[in-house]
Amino acid sequence: MNDVRPDAVIILAAGEGTRMKSTLPKVLHPIGGAPLLGHAMRAASGAGAGETVVVIRHQRERVAAFVEEFNAGVERPCKVADQDEVKGTGRAVECGLTELAEDLTGTVVVTMGDVPLLSAETISELTRVHTEAAAAVTVITSVLSDAKSYGRIVRDADGRVERIVEFKDATEAERGIREINSGIYAFDAAVLRRELANVTSDNTQGEKYLTDVLQLARATGGTVAAHVLSDLWQTEGVNDRVQLADLGKELNRRTCERHMRAGVTIVDPATTWIDVDVTIGADTTVLPGTQLVGATSIGAEATIGPDVTLTDCEVGDGAHVKRAEALLSVIGAGASVGPYSYLRPGTQVGAKGKIGGFVETKNTTIGPGAKVPHLTYAGDADIRAGANIGAGTIFANYDGVTKHRTVIGTHSFIGSNTVLVAPVEVADGAYVAAGSAITEAVGPGQLAVARGRQRNIDGWIAEQRSGTQTEAAAQAAAQPPSSDTHPSSEDTQ
Ligand code: UD1
Ligand code: CA
């Protein structure tokens, strides 16, 4: 299997990308949760590239910073090469080679930083075809109905690849050719280094064309092969934001398909957006309008959606999450969240715990089986196993200067419309009466009542609201029921 690994991959990413009309470098625009360049780097690493070099120039600091960031998470770090003021894809590869050993042998694959759907498998396949043919160069080509301004593949009478002609340099007859250069190639390392030195800028654009290496290699007796790819998306590049959206959508379609083939039900892939790093267990169902973002992982047999956005969240087996927004939160096995819940960073729901409608949480742990079912703000709280938080409870965590924590003990019960003024602790096995404002600790086994005691003032309506319908109703209610008046039919129904 070793021979299907390229010895090096050079990723071209020095171009300016003016059609993006963006201050962000083109290759850093994201789809599927990673920048375009990130996808190219993943493909290279997935194909087991011995070394990977990213050639940069435009906004070099920002692009180099991304390469650094990417390197933090991988075994074999990618290198960066700076392209000088000499223009062209040939010059870019020449600059890339300066980061590789001078005596490098074997296969060098060249790809592009703005071509995000090229897969690791295709790089491996290209390398295999190239190695088996003992070719000097193998170029990935496609046959298009509209060949646009791509470079054209010129074949000889025997159907062998003779050269590539750029659209701007092509004759009318050559422009009629429908087989195009994808811009992705496998080269014999020694041939590449030798022939790049012979490439000139003698063309319409005054650039050093990488494509010229093909005819130079052939002239010195090398074999030039083509690997025709029918999956056109894989070699499609991003030049503007319309293509960015098209490729993003296609990437998402492929991601959804991968999960469905692995046993996940996705009811509507068209309205489900899943980033490339998301993991989902088998027999989980994803309902329409769901976005699974970043490093989110979902267990097996869970139900997610409709209308859920989870960013960097962990969801356990069998959990149900509907109409919710959650960020950097953990939702335990069999737990239930939603509808209309907002989980901010640091929320942890234990197994079979519950966060219900119109509940906002932050930095809060909800123990196994504990419930926060309705209309609550829980910030900086530890709600222990089996506790129940009544409707409308507010964890007042902020005194205007500092945040403080609240603890609710095991199997304790907080009555509706309570405000818990932090820092405060309700022990295990305690109750808080509805409508309380709790400012002091509640001990085990106690009921805390912290509200004004009720007073009923006799005769107040007659004195203060005489002549109103309320008074009439009070009088009628005060009268003893009379035996000879029959209730009207309205009253009995
Ligand atoms: C190139 C090919 C063309 C092919 C097309 C496929 C050449 C001469 N032409 O054309 O045959 O059909 O790709 O998309 O190679 N880049 C650099 N440094 C440079 C110039 C470009 O790094 O000096 C990078 C760009 O960032 C980009 C890639 O190379 O990722 C392709 O450059 P681009 O200018 O788009 O090449 P094309 O003219 O489209
Ligand atoms: Ca291009």
XYZ file of C-alpha atoms and ligand atoms in Angstrom:
533
model
C 0.000 0.000 0.000
C 2.979 2.281 0.491
C 3.184 3.190 -3.194
C -0.240 4.847 -3.205
C 1.015 7.451 -0.775
C 2.433 10.558 -2.382
C 5.897 11.397 -1.090
C 4.853 15.027 -0.995
C 1.795 17.169 -1.692
C 2.204 20.806 -2.692
C -0.942 22.879 -2.166
C -1.066 26.125 -4.168
C -2.618 28.955 -2.182
C -0.745 32.113 -3.155
C -3.413 33.575 -5.439
C -5.337 36.691 -4.511
C -8.941 35.609 -5.027
C -10.188 39.091 -5.949
C -13.636 37.866 -6.994
C -14.476 36.999 -3.391
C -14.516 40.767 -2.672
C -13.391 40.012 0.850
C -10.843 41.117 3.409
C -10.596 37.445 4.425
C -8.165 35.490 2.201
C -10.152 33.289 -0.185
C -8.671 30.015 1.082
C -9.791 30.861 4.632
C -13.492 31.127 3.743
C -15.168 28.157 5.413
C -17.544 25.465 4.214
C -18.669 22.533 6.333
C -16.912 23.985 9.385
C -13.399 24.272 7.923
C -11.646 26.789 5.665
C -11.211 25.799 2.011
C -7.488 25.356 2.670
C -8.278 23.123 5.648
C -10.154 20.736 3.348
C -7.180 20.608 0.959
C -4.805 19.951 3.879
C -7.044 17.207 5.272
C -7.145 15.490 1.876
C -3.341 15.551 1.686
C -3.001 14.189 5.188
C -5.741 11.593 4.585
C -3.809 10.336 1.552
C -0.806 9.814 3.817
C 1.410 12.431 2.178
C 5.013 12.117 3.358
C 5.227 15.890 3.465
C 2.792 18.690 2.713
C 3.807 22.186 1.658
C 1.361 25.076 1.362
C 2.538 27.809 -1.011
C 1.374 31.245 0.082
C 1.848 34.901 -0.776
C -1.347 36.963 -0.668
C -2.143 37.820 3.009
C 0.639 35.403 3.951
C 0.452 36.101 7.729
C -3.194 35.119 8.047
C -2.849 32.046 5.868
C 0.351 30.970 7.654
C -1.411 31.411 11.008
C -4.126 29.024 9.852
C -1.526 26.431 8.790
C 0.010 26.725 12.292
C -3.384 26.250 13.906
C -4.101 23.218 11.710
C -0.698 21.743 12.590
C -1.548 21.749 16.297
C -3.989 18.902 15.708
C -2.032 16.633 13.336
C 0.808 14.113 13.475
C 2.757 15.423 10.500
C 2.819 19.228 10.429
C 2.490 20.977 7.074
C 5.166 23.354 5.867
C 4.720 26.810 4.442
C 6.614 28.109 1.388
C 6.565 31.732 0.276
C 6.115 32.491 -3.395
C 8.202 35.421 -4.662
C 7.115 38.142 -7.092
C 7.456 35.824 -10.110
C 3.932 34.847 -11.117
C 2.339 31.624 -12.192
C 1.482 28.134 -11.030
C 4.886 26.847 -12.216
C 6.689 29.384 -10.047
C 4.405 28.521 -7.114
C 5.402 24.841 -7.326
C 9.067 25.793 -7.729
C 8.810 27.780 -4.486
C 7.040 24.860 -2.819
C 9.893 22.521 -3.791
C 12.398 24.670 -1.869
C 10.802 23.358 1.346
C 11.375 19.731 0.296
C 14.605 17.753 0.281
C 16.668 18.435 -2.851
C 17.137 14.710 -3.434
C 13.448 13.907 -2.962
C 12.360 11.046 -5.199
C 8.989 9.474 -5.873
C 5.659 11.219 -6.416
C 4.823 14.864 -5.807
C 1.110 15.653 -6.042
C 0.067 19.239 -6.736
C -3.368 20.402 -5.564
C -5.006 23.760 -4.890
C -6.072 25.495 -1.705
C -9.370 26.615 -3.200
C -10.546 23.147 -4.357
C -12.252 21.767 -1.233
C -14.013 18.596 -2.402
C -10.969 16.743 -3.738
C -10.878 13.636 -1.562
C -7.987 11.764 0.008
C -9.167 8.691 -1.953
C -8.782 10.564 -5.255
C -5.245 11.653 -4.339
C -4.422 8.015 -3.511
C -6.007 6.799 -6.743
C -4.096 9.424 -8.761
C -0.866 8.325 -7.098
C -1.609 4.663 -7.795
C -2.445 5.246 -11.492
C 0.653 7.423 -11.854
C 2.932 4.871 -10.183
C 1.538 1.913 -12.147
C 2.037 3.768 -15.448
C 5.586 4.730 -14.399
C 4.606 8.144 -15.706
C 6.577 11.378 -15.502
C 3.327 13.310 -15.068
C -0.291 12.258 -14.567
C -2.910 14.974 -14.792
C -6.492 14.739 -13.559
C -8.802 15.764 -16.383
C -12.553 16.021 -16.899
C -14.732 16.161 -19.953
C -17.139 19.079 -19.674
C -20.075 20.155 -21.821
C -18.984 23.767 -21.224
C -15.204 23.867 -20.879
C -15.226 27.586 -19.958
C -11.743 29.084 -19.595
C -10.004 25.979 -18.286
C -6.737 24.842 -19.821
C -7.392 22.360 -22.655
C -5.882 18.868 -22.884
C -4.304 18.426 -26.329
C -3.886 14.759 -27.282
C -1.832 13.342 -30.149
C -3.040 11.087 -32.985
C -2.627 8.070 -30.690
C -4.779 9.703 -28.014
C -1.855 10.316 -25.668
C -1.603 13.599 -23.777
C 0.723 15.893 -25.695
C 0.412 19.186 -23.808
C -1.952 21.567 -22.050
C -2.845 24.858 -23.660
C -4.207 27.722 -21.574
C -7.512 29.150 -22.784
C -5.940 32.574 -23.299
C -3.197 31.062 -25.461
C -5.423 28.605 -27.346
C -6.460 28.667 -31.009
C -10.161 28.483 -31.925
C -9.751 24.771 -32.686
C -8.088 24.146 -29.303
C -10.829 26.064 -27.517
C -13.262 23.531 -29.000
C -11.643 20.734 -26.940
C -13.906 19.658 -24.066
C -11.324 17.761 -22.009
C -9.921 20.174 -19.443
C -7.028 20.412 -17.013
C -8.284 20.209 -13.430
C -5.007 21.699 -12.180
C -4.308 18.612 -10.054
C -1.384 16.391 -10.967
C 1.075 13.730 -9.861
C 4.683 14.359 -10.892
C 7.853 12.366 -10.709
C 9.812 14.501 -8.256
C 13.049 14.572 -10.251
C 11.300 15.384 -13.553
C 9.318 18.164 -11.886
C 12.401 19.821 -10.416
C 14.393 19.481 -13.640
C 11.706 20.712 -16.042
C 10.431 23.597 -13.909
C 13.879 25.124 -14.372
C 13.191 25.103 -18.123
C 9.758 26.762 -17.977
C 9.671 30.340 -19.267
C 7.113 33.145 -18.963
C 6.737 33.338 -22.721
C 2.920 33.389 -22.943
C -0.074 35.760 -23.024
C -0.125 36.146 -19.238
C 3.650 36.436 -18.794
C 3.556 33.743 -16.104
C 5.513 30.579 -15.417
C 2.923 27.913 -16.263
C 3.081 24.611 -14.401
C 1.273 23.135 -17.393
C 4.389 23.592 -19.533
C 6.108 20.831 -17.553
C 3.955 18.259 -19.380
C 5.309 18.932 -22.871
C 8.859 19.354 -21.539
C 8.617 15.981 -19.787
C 7.329 14.375 -22.966
C 10.098 15.932 -25.046
C 12.674 14.196 -22.860
C 10.972 10.829 -23.238
C 8.709 10.795 -20.195
C 5.210 9.370 -20.199
C 2.415 11.877 -19.681
C -0.811 10.246 -18.556
C -4.329 11.479 -17.838
C -6.609 10.302 -15.074
C -10.121 11.197 -16.201
C -12.420 11.972 -13.316
C -16.190 11.897 -13.791
C -16.990 13.313 -10.345
C -16.723 16.926 -11.457
C -17.318 18.427 -7.999
C -13.983 17.113 -6.771
C -11.937 19.362 -9.009
C -14.243 22.375 -8.840
C -12.585 25.484 -7.394
C -14.038 28.463 -5.554
C -13.592 31.816 -7.249
C -16.558 33.751 -5.873
C -19.195 33.464 -3.156
C -21.726 31.861 -5.481
C -19.346 28.934 -5.990
C -18.591 28.964 -2.260
C -22.295 28.355 -1.559
C -22.603 25.713 -4.312
C -19.617 23.756 -3.051
C -20.730 24.172 0.563
C -24.089 22.674 -0.311
C -22.537 19.782 -2.197
C -20.105 19.099 0.652
C -23.058 19.033 3.054
C -24.963 16.663 0.759
C -21.963 14.321 0.798
C -21.612 14.589 4.578
C -25.306 13.787 5.092
C -25.039 10.855 2.691
C -22.025 9.493 4.609
C -23.991 9.565 7.881
C -27.105 8.021 6.317
C -25.025 5.168 4.868
C -23.615 4.631 8.370
C -27.074 4.204 9.890
C -28.297 7.712 10.757
C -31.796 8.775 9.634
C -31.756 12.287 8.188
C -35.324 13.201 7.321
C -34.430 16.205 5.155
C -30.775 16.525 4.102
C -31.622 19.759 2.274
C -32.358 21.585 5.556
C -29.839 19.707 7.707
C -26.328 21.149 7.920
C -23.578 18.993 9.360
C -19.952 20.085 9.720
C -17.334 17.608 8.555
C -16.014 16.723 12.033
C -19.401 15.932 13.587
C -19.941 12.332 14.704
C -23.381 10.704 14.985
C -24.214 7.266 16.387
C -26.315 4.670 14.597
C -30.110 4.831 14.672
C -30.122 8.474 15.613
C -32.779 10.510 13.817
C -32.059 14.062 12.679
C -35.194 16.081 11.937
C -35.463 19.047 9.530
C -33.891 22.417 10.243
C -30.985 21.078 12.284
C -27.410 22.413 12.278
C -24.663 20.315 13.858
C -21.649 22.566 14.113
C -17.964 22.247 14.987
C -16.841 19.356 17.160
C -20.344 18.205 18.040
C -20.831 14.517 18.770
C -24.183 12.752 19.025
C -24.686 9.292 20.517
C -26.799 6.433 19.186
C -30.602 6.289 19.096
C -30.966 9.978 19.852
C -33.517 12.316 18.256
C -32.239 15.742 17.252
C -34.547 18.392 15.801
C -36.577 19.843 14.385
C -34.909 23.258 14.447
C -31.882 22.605 16.621
C -28.440 24.222 16.484
C -25.714 22.441 18.427
C -22.227 23.952 18.406
C -19.362 21.984 19.974
C -21.811 19.909 22.029
C -21.795 16.329 23.252
C -25.139 14.517 23.255
C -25.557 11.067 24.838
C -27.350 7.969 23.589
C -31.122 8.175 23.425
C -31.311 11.897 24.222
C -34.065 14.064 22.710
C -33.309 17.632 21.695
C -35.924 19.723 19.903
C -36.109 23.398 18.932
C -33.047 24.354 20.941
C -29.797 26.302 20.645
C -26.817 24.930 22.557
C -23.157 25.860 22.693
C -20.293 24.013 24.426
C -22.748 21.935 26.433
C -23.104 18.283 27.383
C -26.506 16.610 27.197
C -26.514 13.216 28.928
C -27.920 9.883 27.823
C -31.697 9.794 27.750
C -31.914 13.497 28.651
C -34.515 15.754 27.134
C -34.030 19.356 25.992
C -36.583 21.714 24.446
C -38.690 22.992 22.918
C -37.391 26.574 23.012
C -34.356 26.107 25.239
C -31.085 28.044 25.200
C -28.047 26.223 26.595
C -25.043 28.498 26.939
C -21.454 27.316 27.497
C -20.846 25.058 30.470
C -24.293 23.540 30.667
C -24.235 19.846 31.604
C -27.406 17.838 31.750
C -27.051 14.472 33.502
C -28.578 11.192 32.351
C -32.354 11.482 32.004
C -32.216 15.108 33.101
C -34.564 17.663 31.580
C -34.430 21.231 30.333
C -37.853 22.337 29.136
C -39.521 25.256 27.377
C -38.200 28.799 27.640
C -35.315 27.832 29.893
C -31.892 29.484 29.627
C -28.873 27.912 31.296
C -25.197 28.847 31.645
C -22.352 27.215 33.581
C -24.874 24.941 35.198
C -24.903 21.248 35.971
C -28.211 19.471 36.115
C -27.794 16.127 37.871
C -29.147 12.788 36.725
C -32.937 12.873 36.609
C -33.098 16.515 37.731
C -35.648 18.699 35.957
C -35.806 22.360 34.952
C -39.032 22.135 33.009
C -40.385 25.659 32.431
C -39.529 29.350 32.112
C -36.324 29.474 34.138
C -32.925 31.155 34.087
C -30.278 28.943 35.676
C -26.813 30.545 35.700
C -23.830 29.269 37.710
C -25.881 26.572 39.437
C -25.369 23.011 40.622
C -28.718 21.320 40.515
C -28.151 17.880 41.980
C -29.723 14.521 41.127
C -33.507 14.311 41.184
C -34.083 17.967 42.084
C -37.095 19.750 40.573
C -37.064 23.436 39.715
C -40.535 25.009 39.534
C -41.798 27.184 36.715
C -40.458 30.711 36.615
C -37.492 30.168 38.949
C -34.633 32.635 38.581
C -31.099 31.867 39.716
C -29.936 35.444 40.426
C -26.226 34.807 39.877
C -24.991 38.360 39.317
C -24.861 41.086 41.948
C -23.850 43.717 39.438
C -20.145 43.129 40.059
C -19.463 39.416 40.486
C -21.084 36.097 39.550
C -21.878 33.643 42.360
C -22.994 30.009 42.469
C -26.166 28.394 43.748
C -26.454 24.781 44.883
C -29.733 22.861 44.928
C -29.370 19.540 46.755
C -30.460 16.055 45.805
C -34.217 15.547 45.424
C -34.937 19.062 46.615
C -37.901 20.959 45.260
C -38.030 24.633 44.361
C -41.560 26.094 44.196
C -42.660 28.163 41.218
C -41.594 31.776 40.839
C -38.718 31.539 43.291
C -35.690 33.773 43.098
C -32.492 32.210 44.450
C -30.056 35.014 45.272
C -26.522 33.650 44.897
C -24.384 32.661 46.647
C -26.912 30.422 48.340
C -27.355 26.727 49.031
C -30.451 24.599 49.378
C -29.471 21.306 51.054
C -30.386 17.780 49.967
C -34.008 16.885 50.679
C -35.357 20.423 51.193
C -38.339 22.369 49.871
C -38.719 26.041 48.960
C -42.233 27.463 48.903
C -43.540 29.066 45.710
C -42.840 32.752 45.322
C -39.915 32.804 47.744
C -36.884 35.064 47.537
C -34.161 32.858 49.019
C -31.093 34.625 50.375
C -30.029 32.261 53.168
C -29.076 28.606 53.253
C -31.910 26.056 53.569
C -31.039 22.956 55.615
C -31.846 19.302 54.955
C -35.486 18.431 55.599
C -36.569 22.083 55.913
C -39.270 24.004 54.061
C -38.193 27.575 53.420
C -40.931 30.174 52.996
C -39.586 33.596 52.162
C -42.424 35.885 51.137
C -44.992 38.257 52.721
C -47.629 36.387 54.720
C -51.170 36.631 53.226
C -53.771 38.908 54.946
C -57.526 38.830 53.988
C -59.300 42.151 54.824
C -63.044 41.713 55.342
C -65.444 44.223 53.730
C -62.758 45.927 51.628
C -64.741 45.601 48.350
C -67.920 47.094 49.810
C -65.924 50.013 51.221
C -63.556 50.747 48.372
C -65.369 49.447 45.264
C -69.010 49.949 45.942
C -71.298 50.001 42.910
C -68.968 47.881 40.777
C -69.711 44.495 39.221
C -67.139 43.114 41.597
C -69.219 44.241 44.559
C -72.367 42.720 43.009
C -70.540 39.443 42.532
C -69.335 39.574 46.122
C -72.867 40.164 47.386
C -74.281 37.317 45.298
C -71.560 35.011 46.534
C -72.235 35.984 50.147
C -75.979 35.159 49.930
C -77.058 31.795 51.312
C -78.499 29.589 48.518
C -82.311 29.959 48.423
C -84.481 26.821 48.054
C -87.172 28.354 45.725
C -84.848 29.850 43.103
C -83.933 27.333 40.438
C -80.590 27.618 38.686
C -80.893 28.757 35.059
C -80.170 26.242 32.332
C -77.015 28.255 31.527
C -75.605 27.572 34.954
C -76.051 23.849 34.774
C -74.227 23.422 31.502
C -4.840 26.796 -13.859
C -4.224 25.990 -14.985
C -5.323 25.595 -15.973
C -6.386 24.797 -15.261
C -6.916 25.579 -14.067
C -7.839 24.714 -13.233
C -1.992 26.859 -15.219
C -1.089 27.709 -16.021
N -3.223 26.798 -15.630
O -5.373 27.964 -14.448
O -4.778 24.825 -17.011
O -7.448 24.497 -16.145
O -5.847 26.005 -13.206
O -8.459 25.483 -12.265
O -1.568 26.240 -14.265
N -1.551 30.106 -7.705
C -0.443 30.362 -6.929
N 0.507 31.207 -7.398
C 0.387 31.797 -8.606
C -0.736 31.533 -9.396
C -1.687 30.677 -8.916
O -0.317 29.838 -5.824
O 1.292 32.551 -8.965
C -2.565 29.197 -7.182
C -3.885 29.894 -6.978
O -4.006 30.359 -5.647
C -4.881 28.795 -7.262
C -4.177 27.888 -8.237
O -2.813 28.204 -8.146
O -5.191 28.038 -6.112
C -4.662 28.066 -9.662
O -4.401 29.393 -10.026
P -5.308 30.146 -11.079
O -4.762 31.492 -11.314
O -6.724 30.027 -10.694
O -5.010 29.267 -12.364
P -5.819 29.306 -13.687
O -5.334 30.433 -14.499
O -7.246 29.223 -13.406
Ca -8.688 29.073 -11.376
